[in-house]
């Protein structure tokens, strides 16, 4: 789908990748951009409509779908990342917390907005995923599980929404230079770079985009023997 004249809803739009999506959507001629955040006062970008949207609050998600009934593109960007492995004392609590936002959050939003997209001609959903969907390390093991679940959700939504003409795009990427990754000493892409690649892919009709070189290398390694996912991602 094309961004020109589109009506876009972005979750987690107050900073980082979400803010970059909002800026780029406006630059590409979006007719309207709803910028969702838990605290709408944190939305300061001119030209967008701030929207109170906590993806963990079902009533708030439903209210957003009623208010933003003209949406043609949903960008499920809101997410959290906590360090730690499965066997840590907090492993189960961490898994529940991250799955709530990173899996159930986009599921709630997609369920609420699928009828809106159908009524507006099909449109598209773009889910922000991660290279951690495919590889793991103790530092981000539980986070990776939540993103693996979000990847499976993306693949399932693609099949379920095909009949109503909704494009579903999964955006895979490595580390991006945002507040969330400020304590990670690894090479990082800029939010602007990954967002441009994602929206280029969306406008080209793609269903998957590998937004940086690391992700492209990892995707190739999935078919290797032994598979790259069998190694600790730190190695």
XYZ file of C-alpha atoms in Angstrom, residues 85-197:
113
model
C 17.365 -15.682 30.704
C 14.662 -18.245 31.377
C 16.306 -19.696 34.493
C 16.692 -16.384 36.287
C 14.632 -16.046 39.459
C 12.414 -13.534 37.673
C 12.203 -15.581 34.444
C 8.513 -16.456 34.642
C 7.419 -12.990 35.708
C 9.588 -11.453 32.984
C 8.058 -13.742 30.373
C 4.528 -12.828 31.405
C 5.301 -9.116 31.384
C 7.005 -9.109 27.997
C 4.465 -11.397 26.350
C 1.682 -9.125 27.601
C 3.085 -6.150 25.697
C 5.015 -7.749 22.826
C 2.499 -10.476 21.888
C -0.899 -9.794 23.436
C -0.536 -6.055 22.756
C -0.352 -6.358 18.954
C -2.939 -9.134 19.081
C -5.409 -6.833 20.868
C -4.739 -3.992 18.457
C -4.993 -6.253 15.400
C -8.273 -7.774 16.565
C -9.742 -4.326 17.208
C -8.593 -2.756 13.954
C -9.068 -5.662 11.525
C -12.741 -4.695 10.952
C -11.716 -1.047 10.556
C -9.192 -1.984 7.874
C -11.766 -4.190 6.119
C -14.270 -1.339 6.061
C -11.632 0.959 4.552
C -10.621 -1.342 1.705
C -8.158 -3.727 3.347
C -5.153 -1.570 4.166
C -2.193 -3.027 6.004
C -0.684 -4.053 9.342
C 3.038 -3.635 9.979
C 4.417 -5.523 12.989
C 7.772 -4.497 14.448
C 9.641 -7.734 15.209
C 13.304 -8.537 15.939
C 16.228 -10.681 14.879
C 15.834 -12.076 18.408
C 12.820 -13.944 16.996
C 15.341 -16.331 15.430
C 18.457 -16.363 17.634
C 18.991 -16.277 21.371
C 21.448 -15.290 24.077
C 21.051 -15.301 27.871
C 20.905 -11.495 27.843
C 17.749 -11.354 25.700
C 16.395 -14.895 25.876
C 12.991 -14.100 27.360
C 12.580 -11.023 25.182
C 13.387 -13.193 22.156
C 10.644 -15.640 23.113
C 8.119 -12.796 23.179
C 9.257 -11.672 19.738
C 9.138 -15.247 18.421
C 5.519 -15.310 19.533
C 4.940 -11.981 17.771
C 6.494 -13.428 14.609
C 4.093 -16.390 14.770
C 1.244 -13.935 15.324
C 2.321 -11.983 12.247
C 2.392 -15.109 10.097
C -1.036 -16.177 11.348
C -2.592 -12.759 10.817
C -1.259 -12.704 7.269
C -3.270 -15.821 6.420
C -6.398 -14.796 8.309
C -6.529 -11.305 6.805
C -5.653 -12.181 3.231
C -9.295 -12.689 2.290
C -10.170 -9.095 3.244
C -7.211 -7.744 1.257
C -5.098 -6.652 4.234
C -1.338 -6.668 3.661
C 0.604 -7.900 6.711
C 4.291 -6.985 6.879
C 6.763 -8.332 9.429
C 9.719 -6.011 10.081
C 12.793 -7.833 11.390
C 15.804 -5.893 12.661
C 18.794 -6.048 14.986
C 19.803 -3.397 17.485
C 18.506 0.109 16.812
C 19.846 3.237 18.494
C 16.986 4.085 20.882
C 16.496 4.586 24.625
C 15.720 0.877 24.907
C 19.194 -0.151 23.690
C 21.313 2.585 25.246
C 23.066 0.128 27.590
C 23.864 -2.406 24.849
C 27.359 -2.024 23.409
C 26.656 -3.434 19.958
C 26.547 -1.873 16.465
C 23.181 -0.208 15.918
C 21.116 1.087 13.038
C 19.338 4.417 13.274
C 15.546 4.446 13.689
C 15.292 6.479 10.490
C 17.141 3.858 8.428
C 15.066 0.876 9.541
C 11.817 2.810 9.195
C 12.639 3.910 5.641
C 13.411 0.309 4.656
